[in-house]
Structure formats: structure tokens, C-alpha cells
Amino acid sequence: INIFIDSGSDLPVTSISSPTENMRVGGDFTVIGTAKDDDGIDFVEVRIDEEPFIRAEGQEFWSSFFSVRSFSDGVHTISSRVTDINGLMGDEVYISFNIDKTKPEIIIDSHNNGEILSGKFTILGTVSDANGIQNLEYSLDGETYIDLKLSGKPIHTERKFSLKIDTKESEGGTEYIWFKTKDGTGSAGSTVFVYYSDNKKPEIVIKSPTEENILNGFVTVSGTVHDEVGLSGFSYIYDKEELAIPLITGNPYWSHTFDVSGRKTASITFVAVDLSGNTSNYKLDLKMDNDTDLPVLTLIDSNENNNIENIDPVYGYLKGIASDDDGVKFIKYSFDKTEFQTIESNGPFLI
């Protein structure tokens, strides 16, 4: 049998979503991208040209702000690389883009590039140029452009716009909105707004126990919780109290122990919220049999009726053992209906 081991298959992978290849950047900008690894992402680094690498903000979805004042007009290269939680660094990726500080500028005021969005939202923005703004167009596919209404008049150096988007009309994932404009002299400017569309709720799976199980005492509930874009919180609601369940990055498995002693039934609701605000609820109804939770006491040397015969009245001892799945704390006993006496024991006893 020939086995081929691909040493690169375990490397973390990153990609640059914006700026796109050969895109014109006319002002301060944010480099955004994604990273993935089956073990979990530790950090992403990014740089322009041969500048030192700097750490980006975020992990699976990352971003890094740059000012064009530090760079001259012309072609520049963005490099990024990612390191996973085990210290393994992936290959660098590159894109080239153009800095042009003299063309009209399009600014998205309402959102940041790389945001995770769901449902319906409205993009608000500003187009500005010292020579006035002639028009603004947008495209959802990068090919077909549609005129977008602007405030003010073409001679104004700053004009506002708004655009309504319904993410439910898309398949989800990385989405692009292209904008292009012309100033009063015909000089063209453009930008791309990139966001992550997510309308899928987190998935909560209960592995144990099932609703058919008859339980008692302390019950450990275990399962998995997962979301494609990541979770912002995971909690449970029990006895009208909501508490967080801690999760380990990159590990979907979780467990938590609940005290249901003395109850006939119990209802626990698990709540997962992803980074887009999508929420999932899972209600687990438990059935209890409290009789099976009672401690058991066994007398040694007794018959089936718990009678002990021929015990020495002077040197004889009463021996036994107590057991319980939650542990034994003490034992009480009484001779001939006298007052009960208490002895501490974790199980075995001698009276």
C-alpha cells in the first residue's frame, strides 16, 4: 500500500477579501480577509510592500487599517499570513492594488468592511471631491451597474447616498458591492464594500441524555454547538436564571452538570448566538425518578429479612455498608426505638 502524506494539508490558510486585485484605493483603507484552520486561528499578520508585518484585528474574520499618507501613488502589494493555535504558520498570500489619492472618494459611513450582516440593512455613505461629484453607480455582480440617487447637486463637493440590501436574497458567505463615481472633471473613483452574509442559525445538538432517559440527582448534559461564522455566546436557562457555558476555541463539544434532585421533571433551554446575531434555542425536557436516587444501606451477616441472629450481646458489632451515586455523608441508627444516633461515614460502618 502506498501512502502519500501531504505535509501542507494541516497548514492554516488565509485570503485577502479587500482590496481586490488591481483595485484603486484613493484614501485611508482597511485590509480585510478570512482565515481558517481545523485547530483554530491564533493570529493573522499583514503588511504593505516590504514593511514589517503587523497583527490584524480578529482571527477567522480579520482586518487591518492603513493610511495612504504613508505610501506614494502607484502599485503596491499586500501580504498576509496566518498562525494557528499550535504555532504553525501558513503560506503568505499576496494581492496588488493601486493607490490614487487625487480621484473622487467613496466612503461607507454606516458599516465597516468585513462586517457580518444578516436580514435587511441600509448602507449610508458619502462621495466627495474638490471638483464636485457628477454621479454614483453600484453593482452587485461587478458587471451591471445601476445609478444611485445622490443628495445635493453635481457642483457640490460632498454628496450623500443610501442603498437598501436584503441579505436573504443571496446564498450567504462573502458578498461584494461595487461602487464607481465620476467627479466634475470626469476623473473616476471606485471602491468595493465587502461583508459576510449570514442568515443561518447556530446548530445545537444534545448528545446525552435523551428525553427518554429516566434520571435523578445530578445530571450531566453534553453535546455540540456550531456556527459557520462563529459564536458570540452560549448559555442555558434553568430555574428562570440564564448562565453562560464556557466554550474552547475550535472545539464544538461542551458539557454541564445540573442538580435536579427532588424534581419530577426539569426543563433546560440552551441558547446559542452567532456573530451575526442569529439565535438558536434548544429546549431539553428531563424526566426524573427520585426513588432511584435514594441511598441504599446493606447489613452484613443479615438474612433476607434484615435479621441478624446469634449476635454476642457484649462483643458483637453491627456491620454494614451504605452506597449512593452522589456519595454518602452520614448514617443514623437507633436501638429499640431509642433516640437516633449519627455517625459520619463515606460508606462502610461498624456499630
Tab-separated table of C-alpha atoms in Angstrom:
chain	number	residue	atom	x	y	z
A	1	ILE	CA	0.000	0.000	0.000
A	2	ASN	CA	1.390	3.394	-0.975
A	3	ILE	CA	0.530	6.213	1.403
A	4	PHE	CA	1.074	9.828	0.435
A	5	ILE	CA	1.302	12.339	3.280
A	6	ASP	CA	0.591	15.939	2.323
A	7	SER	CA	2.518	17.966	4.912
A	8	GLY	CA	0.857	21.150	3.705
A	9	SER	CA	-2.697	19.964	4.342
A	10	ASP	CA	-2.521	20.943	8.028
A	11	LEU	CA	-1.300	24.484	7.332
A	12	PRO	CA	-3.687	27.306	8.241
A	13	VAL	CA	-4.975	29.248	5.227
A	14	THR	CA	-5.755	32.942	4.833
A	15	SER	CA	-7.173	35.011	1.982
A	16	ILE	CA	-7.499	38.736	1.289
A	17	SER	CA	-11.048	39.836	0.505
A	18	SER	CA	-10.430	43.576	0.122
A	19	PRO	CA	-8.800	45.405	-1.537
A	20	THR	CA	-9.320	43.170	-4.566
A	21	GLU	CA	-6.664	42.608	-7.228
A	22	ASN	CA	-5.768	45.862	-9.081
A	23	MET	CA	-8.361	47.825	-7.119
A	24	ARG	CA	-7.896	51.596	-6.862
A	25	VAL	CA	-7.585	52.951	-3.320
A	26	GLY	CA	-7.985	56.689	-3.002
A	27	GLY	CA	-7.889	57.168	0.759
A	28	ASP	CA	-7.285	55.505	4.083
A	29	PHE	CA	-8.402	51.893	3.791
A	30	THR	CA	-8.932	48.673	5.691
A	31	VAL	CA	-7.471	45.378	4.502
A	32	ILE	CA	-9.913	42.595	5.362
A	33	GLY	CA	-9.803	38.858	4.866
A	34	THR	CA	-10.614	35.438	6.215
A	35	ALA	CA	-8.572	32.655	7.798
A	36	LYS	CA	-9.369	29.052	8.583
A	37	ASP	CA	-7.754	26.073	10.285
A	38	ASP	CA	-9.185	22.900	11.799
A	39	ASP	CA	-7.275	23.528	15.055
A	40	GLY	CA	-8.258	27.188	15.447
A	41	ILE	CA	-6.646	30.513	14.485
A	42	ASP	CA	-4.223	32.302	16.833
A	43	PHE	CA	-3.486	35.455	14.815
A	44	VAL	CA	-3.135	36.920	11.302
A	45	GLU	CA	-0.355	39.271	10.166
A	46	VAL	CA	-0.446	41.707	7.260
A	47	ARG	CA	1.902	44.196	5.632
A	48	ILE	CA	2.198	46.554	2.665
A	49	ASP	CA	5.165	46.035	0.338
A	50	GLU	CA	8.323	45.346	2.401
A	51	GLU	CA	7.112	46.991	5.603
A	52	PRO	CA	7.257	44.850	8.795
A	53	PHE	CA	4.322	42.533	9.409
A	54	ILE	CA	1.722	43.783	11.909
A	55	ARG	CA	-1.004	41.785	13.617
A	56	ALA	CA	-4.502	42.242	12.255
A	57	GLU	CA	-7.613	42.521	14.397
A	58	GLY	CA	-9.742	39.366	14.515
A	59	GLN	CA	-8.999	35.762	13.645
A	60	GLU	CA	-11.322	33.863	11.282
A	61	PHE	CA	-12.523	37.254	10.044
A	62	TRP	CA	-9.704	39.795	10.284
A	63	SER	CA	-8.998	43.394	9.332
A	64	SER	CA	-6.182	45.944	9.483
A	65	PHE	CA	-6.364	49.720	8.924
A	66	PHE	CA	-3.803	51.630	6.818
A	67	SER	CA	-3.374	55.294	5.997
A	68	VAL	CA	-2.387	56.223	2.428
A	69	ARG	CA	-0.300	59.093	3.774
A	70	SER	CA	2.473	56.568	4.360
A	71	PHE	CA	2.528	55.441	0.720
A	72	SER	CA	3.077	57.017	-2.666
A	73	ASP	CA	0.671	56.750	-5.590
A	74	GLY	CA	1.136	53.650	-7.732
A	75	VAL	CA	1.074	49.875	-7.447
A	76	HIS	CA	1.560	48.300	-4.019
A	77	THR	CA	1.429	44.732	-2.663
A	78	ILE	CA	-0.478	43.447	0.349
A	79	SER	CA	0.866	40.287	2.010
A	80	SER	CA	-0.839	38.305	4.751
A	81	ARG	CA	-0.022	35.159	6.700
A	82	VAL	CA	-1.782	33.236	9.469
A	83	THR	CA	-0.602	31.252	12.522
A	84	ASP	CA	-2.801	28.616	14.192
A	85	ILE	CA	-3.161	27.930	17.925
A	86	ASN	CA	-0.354	25.341	17.704
A	87	GLY	CA	2.127	27.917	16.356
A	88	LEU	CA	2.009	26.544	12.799
A	89	MET	CA	2.316	29.324	10.199
A	90	GLY	CA	0.653	29.090	6.797
A	91	ASP	CA	1.908	30.321	3.417
A	92	GLU	CA	1.850	34.032	2.589
A	93	VAL	CA	-0.767	35.291	0.140
A	94	TYR	CA	-0.476	38.443	-1.959
A	95	ILE	CA	-2.585	40.883	-3.967
A	96	SER	CA	-1.611	44.042	-5.843
A	97	PHE	CA	-3.621	47.267	-5.745
A	98	ASN	CA	-3.290	50.904	-6.818
A	99	ILE	CA	-3.133	53.971	-4.581
A	100	ASP	CA	-4.521	57.118	-6.251
A	101	LYS	CA	-5.107	59.976	-3.857
A	102	THR	CA	-6.370	62.508	-6.379
A	103	LYS	CA	-9.599	60.828	-7.556
A	104	PRO	CA	-13.103	61.186	-6.041
A	105	GLU	CA	-13.561	59.276	-2.801
A	106	ILE	CA	-16.424	56.988	-1.762
A	107	ILE	CA	-16.833	56.422	1.970
A	108	ILE	CA	-19.210	53.950	3.622
A	109	ASP	CA	-20.381	55.708	6.795
A	110	SER	CA	-22.801	53.155	8.232
A	111	HIS	CA	-20.739	49.968	8.200
A	112	ASN	CA	-17.171	48.707	8.306
A	113	ASN	CA	-15.716	46.462	5.649
A	114	GLY	CA	-15.749	42.857	6.758
A	115	GLU	CA	-18.832	43.107	8.979
A	116	ILE	CA	-21.055	40.063	9.391
A	117	LEU	CA	-24.611	41.084	8.460
A	118	SER	CA	-27.984	39.388	8.285
A	119	GLY	CA	-31.539	40.272	7.240
A	120	LYS	CA	-32.149	43.715	5.743
A	121	PHE	CA	-29.814	46.678	6.220
A	122	THR	CA	-29.157	50.085	4.647
A	123	ILE	CA	-25.749	51.296	3.544
A	124	LEU	CA	-25.179	55.006	4.102
A	125	GLY	CA	-22.233	56.761	2.526
A	126	THR	CA	-20.570	59.904	1.220
A	127	VAL	CA	-18.921	60.741	-2.109
A	128	SER	CA	-16.531	63.692	-2.135
A	129	ASP	CA	-14.171	65.516	-4.480
A	130	ALA	CA	-12.921	69.095	-4.741
A	131	ASN	CA	-14.255	69.283	-8.309
A	132	GLY	CA	-17.770	68.174	-7.396
A	133	ILE	CA	-19.495	64.822	-7.893
A	134	GLN	CA	-21.177	64.024	-11.189
A	135	ASN	CA	-22.760	60.622	-10.453
A	136	LEU	CA	-22.552	57.348	-8.473
A	137	GLU	CA	-23.325	53.817	-9.632
A	138	TYR	CA	-23.380	50.476	-7.838
A	139	SER	CA	-23.229	46.826	-8.892
A	140	LEU	CA	-23.962	43.563	-7.092
A	141	ASP	CA	-22.123	41.409	-9.645
A	142	GLY	CA	-19.243	43.651	-10.712
A	143	GLU	CA	-20.612	43.906	-14.261
A	144	THR	CA	-24.061	45.510	-14.369
A	145	TYR	CA	-24.146	48.979	-12.774
A	146	ILE	CA	-27.222	50.891	-11.600
A	147	ASP	CA	-27.453	54.651	-10.967
A	148	LEU	CA	-27.757	55.570	-7.302
A	149	LYS	CA	-29.516	58.747	-6.215
A	150	LEU	CA	-27.294	61.374	-4.591
A	151	SER	CA	-28.147	64.310	-2.361
A	152	GLY	CA	-27.340	67.849	-3.475
A	153	LYS	CA	-26.175	68.962	-6.907
A	154	PRO	CA	-23.235	67.987	-9.176
A	155	ILE	CA	-21.330	71.139	-8.207
A	156	HIS	CA	-21.315	70.140	-4.528
A	157	THR	CA	-18.030	68.753	-3.251
A	158	GLU	CA	-19.781	66.267	-0.931
A	159	ARG	CA	-22.928	64.243	-1.661
A	160	LYS	CA	-24.702	61.582	0.409
A	161	PHE	CA	-26.239	58.272	-0.691
A	162	SER	CA	-28.147	55.289	0.730
A	163	LEU	CA	-28.640	51.742	-0.545
A	164	LYS	CA	-31.012	49.089	0.874
A	165	ILE	CA	-29.770	45.483	0.868
A	166	ASP	CA	-31.651	42.275	1.695
A	167	THR	CA	-29.160	39.520	2.554
A	168	LYS	CA	-31.887	36.861	2.316
A	169	GLU	CA	-31.779	37.256	-1.466
A	170	SER	CA	-28.226	35.872	-1.531
A	171	GLU	CA	-26.802	32.431	-0.835
A	172	GLY	CA	-24.724	33.740	2.054
A	173	GLY	CA	-20.976	33.995	2.530
A	174	THR	CA	-18.711	36.757	1.234
A	175	GLU	CA	-20.673	39.444	-0.631
A	176	TYR	CA	-19.385	42.406	-2.670
A	177	ILE	CA	-20.999	45.712	-3.607
A	178	TRP	CA	-19.046	47.679	-6.208
A	179	PHE	CA	-19.339	51.481	-6.344
A	180	LYS	CA	-17.960	53.825	-9.007
A	181	THR	CA	-18.235	57.597	-9.408
A	182	LYS	CA	-17.022	60.491	-11.545
A	183	ASP	CA	-16.103	63.957	-10.409
A	184	GLY	CA	-16.778	67.206	-12.239
A	185	THR	CA	-13.722	66.770	-14.461
A	186	GLY	CA	-14.549	63.163	-15.397
A	187	SER	CA	-11.941	61.573	-13.127
A	188	ALA	CA	-13.297	58.212	-11.946
A	189	GLY	CA	-13.205	56.754	-8.460
A	190	SER	CA	-14.320	53.378	-7.157
A	191	THR	CA	-14.474	51.207	-4.100
A	192	VAL	CA	-15.824	47.846	-3.009
A	193	PHE	CA	-17.816	47.200	0.138
A	194	VAL	CA	-17.291	43.656	1.376
A	195	TYR	CA	-19.445	41.970	4.005
A	196	TYR	CA	-20.298	38.471	5.167
A	197	SER	CA	-23.936	37.493	4.728
A	198	ASP	CA	-25.174	35.086	7.377
A	199	ASN	CA	-28.812	34.148	7.984
A	200	LYS	CA	-28.132	30.620	9.212
A	201	LYS	CA	-28.761	29.949	12.887
A	202	PRO	CA	-26.252	28.119	15.110
A	203	GLU	CA	-26.741	24.366	15.451
A	204	ILE	CA	-27.191	22.888	18.940
A	205	VAL	CA	-27.004	19.100	19.304
A	206	ILE	CA	-27.643	17.276	22.605
A	207	LYS	CA	-25.655	14.030	22.740
A	208	SER	CA	-26.675	12.962	26.249
A	209	PRO	CA	-29.072	12.430	27.910
A	210	THR	CA	-32.060	11.772	25.665
A	211	GLU	CA	-35.573	12.788	26.651
A	212	GLU	CA	-36.388	9.076	27.048
A	213	ASN	CA	-33.843	8.607	29.842
A	214	ILE	CA	-35.165	8.426	33.418
A	215	LEU	CA	-32.801	10.477	35.592
A	216	ASN	CA	-32.190	11.579	39.165
A	217	GLY	CA	-29.852	13.628	41.341
A	218	PHE	CA	-27.082	15.350	39.390
A	219	VAL	CA	-27.409	15.157	35.599
A	220	THR	CA	-24.606	15.974	33.150
A	221	VAL	CA	-25.833	17.247	29.775
A	222	SER	CA	-23.329	17.111	26.908
A	223	GLY	CA	-23.438	17.998	23.233
A	224	THR	CA	-22.061	20.200	20.466
A	225	VAL	CA	-22.726	23.734	19.265
A	226	HIS	CA	-21.530	25.065	15.904
A	227	ASP	CA	-21.894	28.060	13.612
A	228	GLU	CA	-20.107	28.770	10.332
A	229	VAL	CA	-19.157	32.361	11.205
A	230	GLY	CA	-18.520	31.772	14.901
A	231	LEU	CA	-20.391	32.167	18.179
A	232	SER	CA	-20.710	35.246	20.338
A	233	GLY	CA	-22.330	33.377	23.223
A	234	PHE	CA	-23.689	30.065	24.505
A	235	SER	CA	-25.812	29.781	27.650
A	236	TYR	CA	-28.597	27.884	29.396
A	237	ILE	CA	-31.799	28.953	31.115
A	238	TYR	CA	-32.766	26.895	34.183
A	239	ASP	CA	-34.975	27.946	37.098
A	240	LYS	CA	-35.506	31.339	35.396
A	241	GLU	CA	-31.755	32.019	35.543
A	242	GLU	CA	-29.543	32.347	32.472
A	243	LEU	CA	-25.852	31.472	32.805
A	244	ALA	CA	-23.045	31.171	30.248
A	245	ILE	CA	-21.483	27.859	29.267
A	246	PRO	CA	-17.756	28.320	28.529
A	247	LEU	CA	-16.502	27.039	25.182
A	248	ILE	CA	-13.000	26.198	23.970
A	249	THR	CA	-11.935	27.858	20.701
A	250	GLY	CA	-12.075	25.373	17.851
A	251	ASN	CA	-13.844	22.745	19.982
A	252	PRO	CA	-17.619	22.366	19.447
A	253	TYR	CA	-18.072	19.956	22.378
A	254	TRP	CA	-19.428	21.108	25.752
A	255	SER	CA	-20.940	19.664	28.932
A	256	HIS	CA	-22.591	20.986	32.078
A	257	THR	CA	-23.908	19.346	35.260
A	258	PHE	CA	-27.313	20.261	36.710
A	259	ASP	CA	-28.785	19.496	40.147
A	260	VAL	CA	-32.303	18.112	39.553
A	261	SER	CA	-32.633	16.427	42.954
A	262	GLY	CA	-36.185	16.110	44.216
A	263	ARG	CA	-37.793	17.090	40.918
A	264	LYS	CA	-40.297	15.072	38.941
A	265	THR	CA	-39.453	16.933	35.719
A	266	ALA	CA	-36.982	19.588	34.642
A	267	SER	CA	-36.780	21.836	31.607
A	268	ILE	CA	-33.483	23.358	30.439
A	269	THR	CA	-33.250	25.755	27.472
A	270	PHE	CA	-29.909	26.155	25.693
A	271	VAL	CA	-29.315	29.395	23.765
A	272	ALA	CA	-26.628	29.954	21.090
A	273	VAL	CA	-25.984	33.336	19.424
A	274	ASP	CA	-23.641	33.744	16.448
A	275	LEU	CA	-21.589	36.787	15.431
A	276	SER	CA	-24.429	37.969	13.147
A	277	GLY	CA	-26.965	37.917	15.954
A	278	ASN	CA	-28.759	34.799	14.711
A	279	THR	CA	-30.119	32.881	17.707
A	280	SER	CA	-30.972	29.200	18.254
A	281	ASN	CA	-32.869	27.745	21.214
A	282	TYR	CA	-32.971	24.080	22.236
A	283	LYS	CA	-35.376	23.039	24.988
A	284	LEU	CA	-34.495	19.822	26.792
A	285	ASP	CA	-37.226	18.219	28.937
A	286	LEU	CA	-35.957	15.715	31.516
A	287	LYS	CA	-37.876	13.026	33.396
A	288	MET	CA	-36.891	12.037	36.922
A	289	ASP	CA	-37.414	9.048	39.236
A	290	ASN	CA	-36.375	10.234	42.681
A	291	ASP	CA	-36.812	6.773	44.249
A	292	THR	CA	-33.782	5.578	42.311
A	293	ASP	CA	-31.785	8.432	43.832
A	294	LEU	CA	-32.273	7.210	47.431
A	295	PRO	CA	-29.169	5.833	49.217
A	296	VAL	CA	-29.015	2.077	49.823
A	297	LEU	CA	-27.968	0.526	53.167
A	298	THR	CA	-26.957	-3.134	53.471
A	299	LEU	CA	-26.359	-5.009	56.748
A	300	ILE	CA	-23.581	-7.565	56.666
A	301	ASP	CA	-24.343	-11.037	58.088
A	302	SER	CA	-28.108	-10.391	57.917
A	303	ASN	CA	-30.690	-12.655	56.271
A	304	GLU	CA	-33.122	-11.653	53.567
A	305	ASN	CA	-35.404	-10.087	56.213
A	306	ASN	CA	-32.532	-7.941	57.591
A	307	ASN	CA	-32.407	-10.056	60.760
A	308	ILE	CA	-29.081	-10.879	62.417
A	309	GLU	CA	-29.109	-13.974	64.638
A	310	ASN	CA	-26.741	-15.135	67.423
A	311	ILE	CA	-25.037	-11.735	67.868
A	312	ASP	CA	-22.869	-11.530	71.006
A	313	PRO	CA	-24.533	-9.064	73.434
A	314	VAL	CA	-21.151	-7.900	74.770
A	315	TYR	CA	-18.650	-8.158	71.948
A	316	GLY	CA	-20.967	-8.195	68.959
A	317	TYR	CA	-20.943	-5.462	66.271
A	318	LEU	CA	-23.473	-4.311	63.708
A	319	LYS	CA	-21.662	-4.102	60.371
A	320	GLY	CA	-22.843	-2.738	57.067
A	321	ILE	CA	-22.242	-0.527	54.080
A	322	ALA	CA	-24.148	2.396	52.585
A	323	SER	CA	-23.945	3.471	48.948
A	324	ASP	CA	-25.238	6.293	46.756
A	325	ASP	CA	-24.222	7.630	43.348
A	326	ASP	CA	-23.929	11.119	44.831
A	327	GLY	CA	-21.865	9.921	47.812
A	328	VAL	CA	-22.634	9.052	51.465
A	329	LYS	CA	-22.296	11.715	54.191
A	330	PHE	CA	-23.553	10.077	57.418
A	331	ILE	CA	-25.606	7.198	58.864
A	332	LYS	CA	-28.245	7.348	61.606
A	333	TYR	CA	-29.187	4.413	63.811
A	334	SER	CA	-31.430	3.624	66.784
A	335	PHE	CA	-31.668	0.616	69.142
A	336	ASP	CA	-35.139	-0.400	70.358
A	337	LYS	CA	-36.734	2.915	69.327
A	338	THR	CA	-34.310	4.999	71.344
A	339	GLU	CA	-33.128	8.391	70.098
A	340	PHE	CA	-31.287	8.232	66.772
A	341	GLN	CA	-27.509	8.490	66.839
A	342	THR	CA	-25.412	9.798	63.932
A	343	ILE	CA	-22.038	8.558	62.686
A	344	GLU	CA	-20.046	10.034	59.805
A	345	SER	CA	-19.211	7.582	57.053
A	346	ASN	CA	-18.460	7.532	53.355
A	347	GLY	CA	-19.959	4.044	53.070
A	348	PRO	CA	-18.773	1.273	55.453
A	349	PHE	CA	-19.812	1.449	59.093
A	350	LEU	CA	-19.381	-0.503	62.352
A	351	ILE	CA	-21.693	-0.010	65.356
